[in-house]
Tab-separated table of C-alpha atoms and ligand atoms in Angstrom:
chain	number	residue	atom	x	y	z
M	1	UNK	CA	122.411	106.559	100.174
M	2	UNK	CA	125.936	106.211	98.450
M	3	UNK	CA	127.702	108.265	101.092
M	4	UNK	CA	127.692	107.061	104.846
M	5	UNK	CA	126.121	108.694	108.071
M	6	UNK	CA	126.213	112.195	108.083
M	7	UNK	CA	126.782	113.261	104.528
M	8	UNK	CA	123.464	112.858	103.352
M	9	UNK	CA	122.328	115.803	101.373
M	10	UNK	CA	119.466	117.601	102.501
M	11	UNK	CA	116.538	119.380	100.797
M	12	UNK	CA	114.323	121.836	101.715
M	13	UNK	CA	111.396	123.202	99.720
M	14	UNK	CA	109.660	126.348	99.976
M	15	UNK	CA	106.665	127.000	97.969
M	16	UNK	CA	103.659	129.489	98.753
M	17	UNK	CA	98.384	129.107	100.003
M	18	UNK	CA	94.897	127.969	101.471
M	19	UNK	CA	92.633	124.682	101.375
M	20	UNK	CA	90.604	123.732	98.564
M	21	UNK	CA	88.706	120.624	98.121
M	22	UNK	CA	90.396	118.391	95.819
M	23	UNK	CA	88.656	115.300	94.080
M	24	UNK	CA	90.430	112.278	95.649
M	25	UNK	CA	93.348	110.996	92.949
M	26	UNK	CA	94.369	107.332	92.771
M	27	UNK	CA	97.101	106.072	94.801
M	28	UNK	CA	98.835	104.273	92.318
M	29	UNK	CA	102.350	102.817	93.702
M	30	UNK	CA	101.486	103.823	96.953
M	31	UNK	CA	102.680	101.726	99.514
M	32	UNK	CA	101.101	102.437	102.969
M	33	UNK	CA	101.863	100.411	105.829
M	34	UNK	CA	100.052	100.010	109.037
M	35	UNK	CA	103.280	98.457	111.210
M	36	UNK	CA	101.623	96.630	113.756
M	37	UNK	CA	98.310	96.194	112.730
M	38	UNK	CA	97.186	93.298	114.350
M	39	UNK	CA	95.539	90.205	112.315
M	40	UNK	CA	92.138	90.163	114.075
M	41	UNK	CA	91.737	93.767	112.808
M	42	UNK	CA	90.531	94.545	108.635
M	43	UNK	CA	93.705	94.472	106.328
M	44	UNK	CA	93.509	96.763	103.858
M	45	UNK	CA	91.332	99.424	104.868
M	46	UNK	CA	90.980	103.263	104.641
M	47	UNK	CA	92.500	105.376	106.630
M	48	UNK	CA	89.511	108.003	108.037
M	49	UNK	CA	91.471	110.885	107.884
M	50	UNK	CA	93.344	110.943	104.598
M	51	UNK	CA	91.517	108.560	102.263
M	52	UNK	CA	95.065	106.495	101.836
M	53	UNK	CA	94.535	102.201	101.969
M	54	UNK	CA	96.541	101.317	104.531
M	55	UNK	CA	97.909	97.674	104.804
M	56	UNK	CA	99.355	95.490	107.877
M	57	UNK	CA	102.538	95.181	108.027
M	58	UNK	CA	102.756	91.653	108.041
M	59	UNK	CA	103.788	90.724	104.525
M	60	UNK	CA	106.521	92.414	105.061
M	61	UNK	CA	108.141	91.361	108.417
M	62	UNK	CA	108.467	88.359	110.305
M	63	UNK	CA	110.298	89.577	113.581
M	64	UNK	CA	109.560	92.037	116.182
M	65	UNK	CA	105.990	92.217	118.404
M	66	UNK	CA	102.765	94.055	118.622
M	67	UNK	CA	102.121	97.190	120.671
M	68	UNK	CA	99.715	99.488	120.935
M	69	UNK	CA	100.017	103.501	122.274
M	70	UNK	CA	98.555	104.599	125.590
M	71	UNK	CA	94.734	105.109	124.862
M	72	UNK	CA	94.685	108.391	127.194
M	73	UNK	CA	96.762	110.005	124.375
M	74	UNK	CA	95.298	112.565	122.177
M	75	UNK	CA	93.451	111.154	118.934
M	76	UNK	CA	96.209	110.644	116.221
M	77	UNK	CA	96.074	108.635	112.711
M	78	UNK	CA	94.624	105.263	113.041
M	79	UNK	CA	97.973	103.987	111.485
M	80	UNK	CA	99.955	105.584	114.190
M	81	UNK	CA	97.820	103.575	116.839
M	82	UNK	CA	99.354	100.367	116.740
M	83	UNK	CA	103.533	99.941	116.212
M	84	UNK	CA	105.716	97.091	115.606
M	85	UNK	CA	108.758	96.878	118.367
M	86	UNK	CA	111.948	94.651	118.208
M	87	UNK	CA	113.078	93.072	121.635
M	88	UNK	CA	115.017	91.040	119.820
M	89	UNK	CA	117.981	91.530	117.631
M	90	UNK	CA	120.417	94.201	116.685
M	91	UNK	CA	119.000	94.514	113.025
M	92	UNK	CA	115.743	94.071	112.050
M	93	UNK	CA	114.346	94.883	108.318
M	94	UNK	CA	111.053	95.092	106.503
M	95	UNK	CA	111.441	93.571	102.689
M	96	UNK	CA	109.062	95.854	100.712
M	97	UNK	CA	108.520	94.944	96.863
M	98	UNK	CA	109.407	98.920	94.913
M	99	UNK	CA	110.349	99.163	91.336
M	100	UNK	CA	113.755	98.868	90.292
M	101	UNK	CA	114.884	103.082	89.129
M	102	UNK	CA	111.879	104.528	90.730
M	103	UNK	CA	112.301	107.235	92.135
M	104	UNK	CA	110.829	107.092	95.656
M	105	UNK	CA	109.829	109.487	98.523
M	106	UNK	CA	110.046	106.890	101.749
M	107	UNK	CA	108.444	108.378	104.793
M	108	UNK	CA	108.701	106.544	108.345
M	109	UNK	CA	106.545	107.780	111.309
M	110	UNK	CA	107.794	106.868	115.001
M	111	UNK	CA	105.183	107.486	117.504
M	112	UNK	CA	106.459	105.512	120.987
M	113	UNK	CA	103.283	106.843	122.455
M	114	UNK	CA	104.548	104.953	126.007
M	115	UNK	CA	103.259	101.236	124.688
M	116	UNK	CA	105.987	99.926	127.063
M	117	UNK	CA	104.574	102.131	130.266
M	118	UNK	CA	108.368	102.529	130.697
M	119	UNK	CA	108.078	106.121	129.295
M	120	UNK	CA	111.488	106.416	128.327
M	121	UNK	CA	111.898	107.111	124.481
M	122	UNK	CA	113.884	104.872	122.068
M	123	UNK	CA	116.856	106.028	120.506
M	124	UNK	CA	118.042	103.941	117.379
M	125	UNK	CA	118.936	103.893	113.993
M	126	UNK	CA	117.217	103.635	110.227
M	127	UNK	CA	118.771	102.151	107.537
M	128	UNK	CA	117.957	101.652	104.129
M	129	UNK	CA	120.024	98.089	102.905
M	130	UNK	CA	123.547	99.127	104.315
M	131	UNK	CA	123.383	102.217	104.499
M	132	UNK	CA	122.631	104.634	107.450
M	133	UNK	CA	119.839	106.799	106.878
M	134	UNK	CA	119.082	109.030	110.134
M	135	UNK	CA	118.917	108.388	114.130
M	136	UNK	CA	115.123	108.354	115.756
M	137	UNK	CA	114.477	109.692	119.450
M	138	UNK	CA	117.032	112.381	119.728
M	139	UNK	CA	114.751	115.016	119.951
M	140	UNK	CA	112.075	112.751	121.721
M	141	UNK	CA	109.432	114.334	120.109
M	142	UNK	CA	106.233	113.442	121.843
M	143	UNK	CA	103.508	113.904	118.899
M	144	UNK	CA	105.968	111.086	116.472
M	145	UNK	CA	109.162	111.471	114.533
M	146	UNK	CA	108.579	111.417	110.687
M	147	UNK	CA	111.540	110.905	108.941
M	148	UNK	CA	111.347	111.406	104.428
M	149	UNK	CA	114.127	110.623	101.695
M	150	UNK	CA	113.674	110.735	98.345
M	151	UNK	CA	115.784	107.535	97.034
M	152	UNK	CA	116.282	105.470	94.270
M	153	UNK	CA	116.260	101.684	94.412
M	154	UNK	CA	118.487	99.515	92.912
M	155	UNK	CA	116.492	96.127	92.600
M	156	UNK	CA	113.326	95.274	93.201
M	157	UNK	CA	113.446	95.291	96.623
M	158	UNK	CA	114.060	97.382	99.174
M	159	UNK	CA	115.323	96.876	102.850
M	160	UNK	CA	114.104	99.154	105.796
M	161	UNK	CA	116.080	98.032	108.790
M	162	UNK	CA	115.722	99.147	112.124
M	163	UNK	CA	119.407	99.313	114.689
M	164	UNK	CA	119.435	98.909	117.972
M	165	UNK	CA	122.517	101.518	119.041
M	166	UNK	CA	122.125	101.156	123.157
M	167	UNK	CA	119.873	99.615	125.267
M	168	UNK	CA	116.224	100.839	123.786
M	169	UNK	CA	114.089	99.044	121.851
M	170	UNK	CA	113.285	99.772	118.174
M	171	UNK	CA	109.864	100.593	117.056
M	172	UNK	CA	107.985	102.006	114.106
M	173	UNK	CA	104.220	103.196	113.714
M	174	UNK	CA	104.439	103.538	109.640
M	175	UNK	CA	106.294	103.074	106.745
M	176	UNK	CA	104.767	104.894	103.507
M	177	UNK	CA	106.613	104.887	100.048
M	178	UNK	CA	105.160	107.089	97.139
M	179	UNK	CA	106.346	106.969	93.609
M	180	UNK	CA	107.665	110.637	92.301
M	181	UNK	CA	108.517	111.415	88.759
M	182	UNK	CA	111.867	110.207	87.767
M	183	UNK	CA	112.895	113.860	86.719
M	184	UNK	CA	112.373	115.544	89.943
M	185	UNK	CA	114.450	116.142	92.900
M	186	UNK	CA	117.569	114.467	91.206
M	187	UNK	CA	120.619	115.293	93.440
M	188	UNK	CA	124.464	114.878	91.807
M	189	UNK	CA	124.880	112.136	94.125
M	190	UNK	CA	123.164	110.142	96.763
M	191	UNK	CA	119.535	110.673	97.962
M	192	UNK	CA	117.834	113.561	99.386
M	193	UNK	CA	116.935	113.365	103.040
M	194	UNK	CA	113.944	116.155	103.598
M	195	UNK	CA	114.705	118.919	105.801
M	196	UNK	CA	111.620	120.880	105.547
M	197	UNK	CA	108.526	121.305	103.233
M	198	UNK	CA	106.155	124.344	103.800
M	199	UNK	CA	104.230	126.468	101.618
M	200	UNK	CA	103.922	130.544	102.255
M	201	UNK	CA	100.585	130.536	104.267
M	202	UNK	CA	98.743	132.047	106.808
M	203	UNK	CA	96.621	128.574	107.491
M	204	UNK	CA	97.425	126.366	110.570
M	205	UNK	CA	96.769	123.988	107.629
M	206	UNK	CA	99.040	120.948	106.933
M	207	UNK	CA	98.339	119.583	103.302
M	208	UNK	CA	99.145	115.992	102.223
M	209	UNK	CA	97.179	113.682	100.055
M	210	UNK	CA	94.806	113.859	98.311
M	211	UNK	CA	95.447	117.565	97.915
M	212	UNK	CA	99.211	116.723	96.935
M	213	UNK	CA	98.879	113.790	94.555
M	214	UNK	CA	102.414	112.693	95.757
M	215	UNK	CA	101.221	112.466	99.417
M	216	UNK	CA	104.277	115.440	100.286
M	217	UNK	CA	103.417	117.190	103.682
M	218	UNK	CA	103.205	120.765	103.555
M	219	UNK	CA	103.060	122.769	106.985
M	220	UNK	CA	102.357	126.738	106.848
M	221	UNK	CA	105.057	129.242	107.089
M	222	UNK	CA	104.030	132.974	107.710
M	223	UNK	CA	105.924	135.121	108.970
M	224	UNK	CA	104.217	138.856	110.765
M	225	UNK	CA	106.505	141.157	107.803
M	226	UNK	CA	105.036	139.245	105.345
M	227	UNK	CA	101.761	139.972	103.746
M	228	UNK	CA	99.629	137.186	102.102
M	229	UNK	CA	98.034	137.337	98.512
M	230	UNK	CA	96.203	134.586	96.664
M	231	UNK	CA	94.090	133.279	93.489
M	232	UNK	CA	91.088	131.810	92.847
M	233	UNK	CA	92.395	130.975	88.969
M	234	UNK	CA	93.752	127.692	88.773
M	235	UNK	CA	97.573	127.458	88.856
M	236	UNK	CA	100.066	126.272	85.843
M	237	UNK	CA	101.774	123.384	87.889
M	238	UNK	CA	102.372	121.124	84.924
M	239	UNK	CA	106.321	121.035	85.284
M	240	UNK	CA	106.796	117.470	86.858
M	241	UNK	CA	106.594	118.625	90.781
M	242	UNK	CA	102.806	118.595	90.429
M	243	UNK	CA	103.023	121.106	93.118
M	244	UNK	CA	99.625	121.376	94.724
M	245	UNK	CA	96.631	124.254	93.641
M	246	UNK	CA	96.570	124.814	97.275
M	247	UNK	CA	100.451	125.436	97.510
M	248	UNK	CA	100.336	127.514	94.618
M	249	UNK	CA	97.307	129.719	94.699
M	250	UNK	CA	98.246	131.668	98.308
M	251	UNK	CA	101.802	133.664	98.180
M	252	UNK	CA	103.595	135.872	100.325
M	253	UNK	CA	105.276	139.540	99.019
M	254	UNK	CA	107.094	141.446	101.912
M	255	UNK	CA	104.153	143.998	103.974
M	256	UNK	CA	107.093	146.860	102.802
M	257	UNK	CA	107.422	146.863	99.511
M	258	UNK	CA	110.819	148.058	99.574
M	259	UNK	CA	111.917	145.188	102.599
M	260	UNK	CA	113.131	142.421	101.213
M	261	UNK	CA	111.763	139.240	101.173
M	262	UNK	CA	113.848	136.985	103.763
M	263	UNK	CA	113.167	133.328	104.981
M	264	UNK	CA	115.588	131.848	107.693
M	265	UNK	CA	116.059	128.390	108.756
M	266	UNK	CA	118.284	126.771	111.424
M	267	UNK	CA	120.097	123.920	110.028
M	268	UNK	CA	121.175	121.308	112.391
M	269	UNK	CA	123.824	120.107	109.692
M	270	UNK	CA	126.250	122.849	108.409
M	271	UNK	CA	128.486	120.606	107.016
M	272	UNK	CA	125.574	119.007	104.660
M	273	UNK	CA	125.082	119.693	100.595
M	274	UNK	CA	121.717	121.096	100.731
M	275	UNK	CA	119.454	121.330	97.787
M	276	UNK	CA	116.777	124.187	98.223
M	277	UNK	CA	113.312	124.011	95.618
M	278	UNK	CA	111.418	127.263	95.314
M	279	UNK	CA	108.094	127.063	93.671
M	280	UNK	CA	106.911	130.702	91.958
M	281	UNK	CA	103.383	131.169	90.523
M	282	UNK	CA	101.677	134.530	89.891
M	283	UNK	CA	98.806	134.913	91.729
M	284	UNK	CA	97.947	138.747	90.735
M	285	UNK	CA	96.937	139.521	87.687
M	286	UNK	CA	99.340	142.114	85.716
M	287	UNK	CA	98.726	144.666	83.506
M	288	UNK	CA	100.484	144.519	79.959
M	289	UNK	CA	102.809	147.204	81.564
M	290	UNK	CA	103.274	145.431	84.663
M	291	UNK	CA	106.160	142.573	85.221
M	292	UNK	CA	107.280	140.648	88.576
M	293	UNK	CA	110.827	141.001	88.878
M	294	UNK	CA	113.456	140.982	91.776
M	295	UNK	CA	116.934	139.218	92.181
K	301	LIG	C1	102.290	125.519	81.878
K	301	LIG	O1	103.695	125.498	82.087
K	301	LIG	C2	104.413	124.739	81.131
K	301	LIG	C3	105.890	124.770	81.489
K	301	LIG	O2	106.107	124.727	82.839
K	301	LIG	C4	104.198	125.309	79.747
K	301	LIG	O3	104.878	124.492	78.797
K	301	LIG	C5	102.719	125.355	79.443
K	301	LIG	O4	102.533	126.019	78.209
K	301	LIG	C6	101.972	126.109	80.533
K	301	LIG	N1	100.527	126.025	80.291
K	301	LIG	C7	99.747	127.089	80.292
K	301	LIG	C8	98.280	126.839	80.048
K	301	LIG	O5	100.172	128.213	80.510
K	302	LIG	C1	110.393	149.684	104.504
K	302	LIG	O1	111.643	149.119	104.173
K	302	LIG	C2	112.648	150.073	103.862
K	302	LIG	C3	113.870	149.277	103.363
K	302	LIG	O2	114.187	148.256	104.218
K	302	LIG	C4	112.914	150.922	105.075
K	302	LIG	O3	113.880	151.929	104.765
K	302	LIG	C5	111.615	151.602	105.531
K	302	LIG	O4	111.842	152.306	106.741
K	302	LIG	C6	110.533	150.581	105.744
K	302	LIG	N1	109.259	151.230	106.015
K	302	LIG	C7	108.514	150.921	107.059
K	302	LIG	C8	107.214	151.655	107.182
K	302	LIG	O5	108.820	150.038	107.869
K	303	LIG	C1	115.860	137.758	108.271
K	303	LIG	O1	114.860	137.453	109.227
K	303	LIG	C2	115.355	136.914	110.420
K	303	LIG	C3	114.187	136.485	111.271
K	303	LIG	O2	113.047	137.221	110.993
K	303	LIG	C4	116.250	137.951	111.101
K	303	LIG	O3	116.785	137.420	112.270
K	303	LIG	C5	117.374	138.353	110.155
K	303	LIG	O4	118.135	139.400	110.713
K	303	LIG	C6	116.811	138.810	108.827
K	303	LIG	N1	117.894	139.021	107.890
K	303	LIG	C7	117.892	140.025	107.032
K	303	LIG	C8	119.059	140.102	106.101
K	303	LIG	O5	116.995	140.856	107.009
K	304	LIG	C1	99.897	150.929	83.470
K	304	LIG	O1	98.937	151.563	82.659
K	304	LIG	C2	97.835	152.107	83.374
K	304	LIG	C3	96.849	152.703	82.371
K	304	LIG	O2	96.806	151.929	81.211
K	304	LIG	C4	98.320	153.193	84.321
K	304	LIG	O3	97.238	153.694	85.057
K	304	LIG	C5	99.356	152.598	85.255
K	304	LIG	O4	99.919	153.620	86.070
K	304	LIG	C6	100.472	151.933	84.469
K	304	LIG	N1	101.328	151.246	85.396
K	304	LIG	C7	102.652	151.317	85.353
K	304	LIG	C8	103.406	150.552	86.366
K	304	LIG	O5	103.232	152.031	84.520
């Protein structure tokens, strides 16, 4: 967050797997927020689906109204249910307590989910303090708009501020923050805005917590030249990324041996610094006259 809109540097991580029952880990430094929650209903509680304690947000905010999405909708997260929207005001900001030099992965979920009945998608902008973080509603993505960075705050608290930029109103569904080591995903400068997390699977699975300790999402990637392998053995994933068992004990090798391996992305942004993270683990075992190699 040291450089202004649009310079951002960008990460996106690429790892290889299958589900796998996980015992539940403690959320330690987990902050989970329920934006919109409204006071008759049980603050904290446990969200069904994922095990995480989610909170309401209203320790955090004193602006901005209630809303709730249109109850025809498909069933989605209880904390994507209710939202917290801002007729009022250019800038509005939620004051979270972090600690100072963590280094945090911030997710925030936008799910408009036509509480208005207007049915016309909000386009604004998220900040973190002063400085611009990314625009919400461009792509008007019906199912929500999560939005990650990995950042490191300054003080003790942390601003997450919502800009009107035309005439729609801001909203937000959730606001999660999750505490990462302090060795990992260190940029040169700035904070890393996610681009894309997957791991090499076949699944339609998307992992999270408790399976990823850090709360990350993982969607599959497979691709029909690709042919999957996998591991029962438990994987070595002591090296501070605490990659998931699940991420790490399904791979992909090309279906031709002699193909090589290729994974293409689009990038919206070819003007961005982008820091890519590939996670290896050996899944086969290998004779003592066997090795893995390739460039
Ligand atoms: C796991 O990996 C770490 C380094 O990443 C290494 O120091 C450690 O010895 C490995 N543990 C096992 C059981 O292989
Ligand atoms: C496998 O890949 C090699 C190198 O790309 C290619 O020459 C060969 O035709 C491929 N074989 C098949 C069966 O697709
Ligand atoms: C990599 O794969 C993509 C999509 O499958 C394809 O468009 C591209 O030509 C491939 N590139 C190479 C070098 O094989
Ligand atoms: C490794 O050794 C086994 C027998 O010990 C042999 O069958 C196999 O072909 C060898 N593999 C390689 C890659 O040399």
């Amino acid at each position: 967050m040291e450089r202004p809109h649009g310079v951002l540097l960008v990460a996106f991580i690429v790892a290889s797997t299958i589900i796998h029952l996980v015992q539940a880990e403690d959320q330690e430094g987990f902050i989970s927020v329920d934006c919109g929650l409204p006071p008759s209903e049980v603050s904290p509680y446990i969200e069904p689906d994922t095990g995480l304690w989610f909170s309401s947000d209203s320790d955090f905010i004193q602006s901005g109204k209630i809303g709730k999405i249109d109850a025809s909708l498909p069933k989605t997260l209880k904390s994507y249910v209710t939202l917290r929207y801002f007729p009022d005001g250019i800038r509005n900001c939620y004051n979270l307590g972090v600690k100072q030099g963590t280094n945090y992965l911030i997710r925030v979920t936008v799910l408009y989910g036509n509480y208005d009945r207007l049915n016309i998608y909000p386009k604004f902008d998220l900040y973190i303090g002063p400085n611009f973080w990314v625009k919400i509603g461009e792509k008007e993505e019906i199912s929500g708009q999560t939005e990650e960075i990995i950042y490191i705050p300054r003080s003790n608290y942390l601003d997450l501020c919502l800009v009107k930029t035309g005439t729609s109103t801001p909203m937000i569904s959730s606001l999660e923050l999750r505490p990462l080591a302090n060795d990992v995903y260190i940029t040169e400068s700035g904070s890393l805005k996610s681009l894309k997390r997957y791991y090499l699977s076949n699944s339609e699975t998307i992992l999270s917590y408790p399976n990823d300790v850090n709360d990350r999402i993982w969607e599959p990637k497979f691709e029909s030249e690709w042919k999957q392998i996998s591991t029962s053995f438990e994987a070595n994933n002591t090296n501070g990324f605490l990659v998931p068992q699940n991420v790490l004990k399904t791979a992909a090798i090309p279906a031709n041996a002699s193909a090589p391996f290729n994974i293409t992305e689009d990038l919206d942004f070819p003007d961005d610094e982008i820091y890519v993270y590939l996670h290896f683990s050996e899944v086969q075992s290998l004779q003592a006259n066997e090795s893995r190699e390739f460039d």
